[in-house]
Amino acid sequence: MSSLRAGKIVKINGNMVTVEAESFVIQNEVAYIIHGDQRLKAEVIRVRGKLAETQVYENTVDLKVGEVAEFTGELLSVELGPGLLGQIFDGLQNPLPELAKECGFFLKRGVYLQPLNPDSKWDFQPLVKEKAKVRAGDKIGFVTENIFKHFVMVPFGLSGIFEVERISSPGSYSLKDSIASIKDSNGNTHEVFLKQTWPVKVPIKAYAEKLKPEEPLITKMRIIDSLFPVAKGGTYCIPGPFGAGKTVLQQLTSRHAEVDVVIIAACGERAGEVVETLKTFPELIDPKTSRPLMERTVIICNTSSMPVAARESSVYTAATIAEYYRQMGLNVLLLADSTSRWAQAMREMSGRLEEIPGEEAFPAYLESRIASFYERAGFVRLNDGSLGSVTIGGTVSPAGGNFEEPVTQATLKVVGAFHGLSRERSNARKYPSIDPLISWSKYPSFINEKHNKKGHAILRKSNDVSQMMKVIGEEGTSVADYIDYLKGDFFDFVYLQQNAFDEVDEATITERQKFIFEFIYNNILEREIRFADKDNALQFFHKLRQKFKTWNSASWQSEGFKRTQAEIEELLNEASLDRKEKDKTNA
Amino acid sequence: MRKVHTNIIQISGDVITVEADNVGYMEIAEVTTRYGISLAQVIRIDNNKVYLQVFAGSKGISTGDKVRFFGHPMRITSGDALLGRIFNGSGQPLDKGPALGDNQVEIGSPSVNPVKRIIPNKMIRTGIPMIDVFNSLVESQKLPIFSIAGEPYNELLARIAVQAEVDIIILGGMGLKFDSYLFFRDKLQEQGALSRSIFFIHTAADPTVECLLVPDISLAVAEQFALSGKRVLVLLTDMTNFADALKEISITMEQVPSNRGYPGDLYSQLAARYEKAVDFDTAGSITILAVTTMPGDDVTHPVPDNTGYITEGQFYLKNRVIEPFGSLSRLKQQVNGKTRPDHRTIMDTMIQLFASYREALEKRAMGFQMSGWDNKLLKYGDLFEKEMMSLEVNIPLEKALDKGWQILSACFTPEETGIKQSVIEQYWPK
């Protein structure tokens, strides 16, 4: 271990504290500012001669010139091991519930608790024998964490081939117990524990290869899964003006997405919304496992009033934990809300450093930081042949709701799907307010491709007609065009829109999505429905819409579901009967 | 006794620089000039150069004037002795009452640990249908009123203050016109609410820097009451003036400006104040209603834009009504599931139809022929504006919901509303 190096504060400007160092300084190393009996965590972000500029992860009130700082020689790291699932951390991996027990209502600065309980015991089962050859990331045993086999892996930072010298026999061990020792080619021995630490800003890469993400990740949101799908290991972004429903969409996804582990990173969001996640998750039951949803969730929580540097680090902490569970062969979904707040934190720091500002005062390195964050997603084949994935979905809060701004644009370049929310749709209470006319996805959907295209086409056509009607009026529009307009509007209302407050409608399983989509495709989108006039057409679609609404809130294949389906079919038959009669009279 | 410093080496805007050692960041000092005494706050330290913003402004400060550091950050008296009192931006009495010195608390306390919050779940009834029905106000919510100059936003604030069921009202006025301050005072007095109110008033004529302190002292006092179990409503008007004061100081400090000259940390600065809204687990609550005037009615201006991303929705005041589009209470779903079973249906359906009504209006304005459906929408919109939207309407939620059904049934057939059958059967007026 390097001996502790020290320095003295010479400047204070917000949470930027400049320290004059006594000896060498390492870029990005963690330093502690000693203030009375408090030790405030900070990170070196620029070095100029003997001056180390540090960003303090805490409020800097009352700090004084001349106070001492200690450099640790280590990068900002997190602890990875059993016990992470179900936890609520801040961006520095401080467990917030423990902190509340210790400090009460307020977050006391300088208090850092251990993220994982070092004394809790875990039942260990070895997977390798002595003399076995292993390398970084290889599974040498497991403990059971909730419903998962939590694998104990050779530390990711080691390189080369190792020989297992000793492996513990099955039994109960704590995080402090060495579980194995392994020997490198030079004969040096390394101890392996149930937990390891990892620097948050460095991706974990202990896998064999990165594969193309193609397998759909089901979110149970119809507009996403059917029209703008997400793939396991892929990336997507949700930009939208405030009030368009980004956070509700993220919350729904975190509950319903078909993945093993969900990591929620709130980087500078409203405490009122974060608290909803914090309080409701422990009570929600995962329908698949019948266990509390929280058992497969980790929440990284930095509200908008927490110090800016901690907000900046929270997405990295989240990404590191996500990668860790991916290394076990699990599918992990990382939801970051919102990446704009993270980018703003970068901008704030850059301003304090007096860097030359780029576009809209964001730092010049904004794009590369965003790209490297999303690149931490991936669908990978691990060394033992099993597969794992990290999917990243980030919301973006563009200034002025304008998608041309730097954060949205930089994000769009690097993601595989774009779910753009629109103010118009949220104003009209069309939720989720993903605008089908601007959104896109590069990933395959489970809906028949041809039928899917028809869905997109009818929405575009409907919009064209609606725009045209604004210019030439309804009376100048042909009945056929008007019916296309109604079809698109209908498809939007009953399929793309989903009621987040209806127990059934809030989440739609794949099977049902396929069935309803095909039903609409065959009976409405593809079918030629003619009406005597526009009023008749409008009335028909109003009736149909109302029936579908009832249908959407009936449980899949329940009595009510079948009854409503029969009613809808009858309505559709009547419409065609009506048409035939009309044809007769016309003939 | 703390040392007195007399070596002021720079005066720039309302910021002075003095050479001193052993000074804490954000510490408070007292500057004595021939015109009087003012408080000042440390905002940057560079070796032995200490930058202070002077609350009363720098006019008349000489390089030989005295600066005395207090050795602690800004503090404010809290507690029941404040009730019914009126103070300025640095906590000095504006009424004829005595200055207070006991029971001091530091302003700008740390963030509340999110796990010590409870999910907001109590509706604050206002008697205004556009709020109660469509965007319910919830205890502990932080909501701005987005508006433009000339709209009756202060009247709306005052009415909510008087009708809201809370224990304590704290008014933080920033850049307030003097007559607006008198309006609040008289209105609250008339309605018998002054004795449970505390005012911190910075008027447009006062020094800019004092404006910056208003939200902090208002919220620090509010926090003390909330911790002792009280339900506190904090009214802040106008937060755009606060942001402009921030801009002034940051430019004086030669900070790299971000959007439209506002400082890069505008978001963090606003968030630090708004996030004080809280419902404490096992204690009281703070609800914040804040006016944000939008320069040029532009919601994409940095102040309303940043505010919108921090707050839990907004009331959009336009043409003397609360606009249904743009207005939003994010927390409404925490309370409107428990009011009456038809609340959400009325809320969604009426707004969806109102959106269609606006389209029909556009069509009519373009001179197009109105269809039968358009005419129904026009009738509907008219009724909606008159009986629901007008700020004159003052009725309890339940009456407003009944009114909603009456309006719907007067204009449409049940299927035209898109409401599902079971709800129609129960509520559609026979």
Short mmCIF file of C-alpha atoms in Angstrom, two decimals, chain A residues 10-14 60-65 96-97 99-100 104-107 240-243 246 268-273 275-276 278-280 301 303-306 311 341 344 347-348 351-352 357 360-361 397-400 427-429 469-475 501-502 538 542 546 549-550 553, chain B residues 22-26 44-47 73 109-117 119 146 223 227 255-259 264-265 267-268 271-272 275 280-282 299-300 304-306 308-312 314 324-326 328 330 333-334 344 351-352 363 366 368-369 371 373-374 415-416 418-421:
data_model
loop_
_atom_site.label_atom_id
_atom_site.label_comp_id
_atom_site.label_asym_id
_atom_site.label_seq_id
_atom_site.Cartn_x
_atom_site.Cartn_y
_atom_site.Cartn_z
CA VAL A 10 -5.57 26.92 -0.84
CA LYS A 11 -8.82 27.79 -2.69
CA ILE A 12 -12.51 27.10 -2.25
CA ASN A 13 -15.08 27.81 -4.93
CA GLY A 14 -18.35 25.93 -4.54
CA THR A 60 -18.27 22.60 1.38
CA VAL A 61 -19.74 25.05 3.89
CA ASP A 62 -17.29 26.13 6.58
CA LEU A 63 -14.15 24.66 4.96
CA LYS A 64 -11.10 26.84 5.46
CA VAL A 65 -7.87 27.59 3.64
CA LEU A 96 -29.39 5.28 2.61
CA PRO A 97 -31.60 3.28 5.01
CA LEU A 99 -27.65 6.24 7.03
CA ALA A 100 -31.15 7.20 8.17
CA GLY A 104 -32.00 10.73 11.13
CA PHE A 105 -33.83 12.96 8.71
CA PHE A 106 -30.86 14.66 7.08
CA LEU A 107 -27.87 13.42 5.16
CA GLY A 240 -39.07 14.48 -23.70
CA PRO A 241 -39.99 17.86 -22.33
CA PHE A 242 -40.84 18.02 -18.64
CA GLY A 243 -44.29 16.72 -17.90
CA LYS A 246 -40.54 10.10 -18.76
CA GLY A 268 -30.51 14.42 -9.85
CA GLU A 269 -34.23 13.70 -9.94
CA ARG A 270 -37.08 14.85 -7.75
CA ALA A 271 -37.05 13.33 -4.30
CA GLY A 272 -40.85 13.11 -4.43
CA GLU A 273 -40.64 10.68 -7.33
CA VAL A 275 -39.41 8.22 -2.75
CA GLU A 276 -42.30 6.62 -4.60
CA LEU A 278 -38.25 3.61 -2.70
CA LYS A 279 -41.49 2.99 -0.85
CA THR A 280 -43.54 1.05 -3.37
CA CYS A 301 -30.53 7.47 -5.59
CA THR A 303 -31.91 13.58 -5.68
CA SER A 304 -31.50 16.95 -7.34
CA SER A 305 -30.38 18.66 -4.15
CA MET A 306 -27.59 16.26 -3.35
CA ARG A 311 -24.81 13.09 -8.90
CA ARG A 341 -29.02 15.90 -15.09
CA GLN A 344 -25.60 19.15 -16.40
CA ARG A 347 -21.32 21.17 -17.21
CA GLU A 348 -21.39 22.61 -13.74
CA GLY A 351 -17.73 25.75 -15.52
CA ARG A 352 -16.04 25.76 -12.13
CA PRO A 357 -17.26 25.81 -23.00
CA GLU A 360 -24.66 25.46 -24.87
CA ALA A 361 -21.83 25.67 -22.35
CA SER A 397 -34.56 16.09 -20.34
CA PRO A 398 -33.74 18.45 -23.20
CA ALA A 399 -33.60 22.15 -22.40
CA GLY A 400 -36.74 23.78 -23.69
CA ASN A 427 -51.33 17.45 -23.43
CA ALA A 428 -54.00 15.31 -25.06
CA ARG A 429 -53.46 12.68 -22.31
CA MET A 469 -57.76 18.45 -43.07
CA LYS A 470 -56.28 21.38 -41.19
CA VAL A 471 -55.59 23.04 -44.53
CA ILE A 472 -58.45 22.01 -46.76
CA GLY A 473 -61.02 21.13 -44.12
CA GLU A 474 -62.89 17.93 -43.43
CA GLU A 475 -65.35 18.56 -46.24
CA PHE A 501 -53.58 3.19 -13.65
CA ASP A 502 -55.55 0.23 -14.91
CA LEU A 538 -66.94 8.45 -37.03
CA HIS A 542 -66.31 5.78 -31.55
CA GLN A 546 -65.18 2.24 -26.47
CA LYS A 549 -61.20 0.21 -24.07
CA THR A 550 -63.29 -2.25 -22.08
CA SER A 553 -58.95 -3.69 -19.13
CA ASN B 22 -9.01 31.43 8.90
CA VAL B 23 -12.36 32.23 7.29
CA GLY B 24 -14.87 29.46 6.54
CA TYR B 25 -16.59 29.01 3.18
CA MET B 26 -20.13 30.52 3.29
CA ARG B 44 -15.20 32.24 -2.67
CA ILE B 45 -11.83 31.94 -0.98
CA ASP B 46 -8.52 32.11 -2.83
CA ASN B 47 -5.59 31.83 -0.42
CA PRO B 73 -22.70 30.44 8.36
CA SER B 109 -29.44 22.50 5.97
CA PRO B 110 -28.37 19.30 4.17
CA SER B 111 -30.70 17.26 1.97
CA VAL B 112 -33.33 15.12 3.58
CA ASN B 113 -32.47 11.44 3.33
CA PRO B 114 -34.98 10.17 0.75
CA VAL B 115 -35.74 7.11 2.85
CA LYS B 116 -36.98 9.38 5.65
CA ARG B 117 -39.64 10.83 3.38
CA ILE B 119 -45.00 9.13 -0.18
CA PHE B 146 -45.92 29.62 -14.54
CA GLU B 223 -38.22 23.23 8.13
CA LEU B 227 -39.80 18.98 12.10
CA GLN B 255 -18.07 32.85 -13.69
CA VAL B 256 -18.33 31.15 -17.06
CA PRO B 257 -21.96 31.81 -17.96
CA SER B 258 -24.21 29.05 -19.23
CA ASN B 259 -27.55 29.50 -21.02
CA GLY B 264 -24.02 26.86 -14.88
CA ASP B 265 -25.39 25.71 -11.55
CA TYR B 267 -30.43 23.83 -11.82
CA SER B 268 -28.63 22.91 -8.59
CA ALA B 271 -33.21 22.34 -6.81
CA ALA B 272 -31.57 23.01 -3.45
CA GLU B 275 -36.18 20.00 -2.68
CA PHE B 280 -41.33 13.83 6.93
CA ASP B 281 -41.80 10.33 8.19
CA THR B 282 -43.24 10.88 11.72
CA VAL B 299 -41.62 28.23 -21.18
CA THR B 300 -38.28 27.25 -22.75
CA PRO B 304 -39.09 27.99 -16.18
CA ASP B 305 -37.31 25.22 -18.09
CA ASN B 306 -35.02 24.25 -15.21
CA GLY B 308 -40.12 22.35 -14.72
CA TYR B 309 -37.53 19.60 -14.42
CA ILE B 310 -37.24 20.02 -10.66
CA THR B 311 -40.78 20.61 -9.53
CA GLU B 312 -43.64 18.17 -9.34
CA GLN B 314 -46.88 23.31 -12.60
CA PRO B 324 -55.54 22.62 -18.90
CA PHE B 325 -52.62 21.95 -21.24
CA GLY B 326 -49.26 22.54 -19.70
CA LEU B 328 -49.71 19.29 -14.35
CA ARG B 330 -47.35 14.90 -10.92
CA GLN B 333 -52.37 10.14 -8.76
CA GLN B 334 -51.25 9.72 -5.14
CA ARG B 344 -59.85 9.93 -12.76
CA ILE B 351 -59.29 16.92 -20.97
CA GLN B 352 -59.18 14.60 -23.98
CA LYS B 363 -60.99 24.47 -37.79
CA MET B 366 -59.83 28.59 -40.58
CA PHE B 368 -64.13 25.27 -42.37
CA GLN B 369 -67.59 23.79 -42.28
CA SER B 371 -69.54 18.73 -38.73
CA TRP B 373 -69.31 16.22 -34.08
CA ASP B 374 -67.55 19.59 -34.24
CA GLU B 415 -69.98 6.09 -26.40
CA GLU B 416 -68.73 9.36 -27.81
CA GLY B 418 -64.83 6.73 -24.83
CA ILE B 419 -65.55 5.99 -21.15
CA LYS B 420 -65.72 2.32 -20.40
CA GLN B 421 -69.15 0.75 -19.97
#
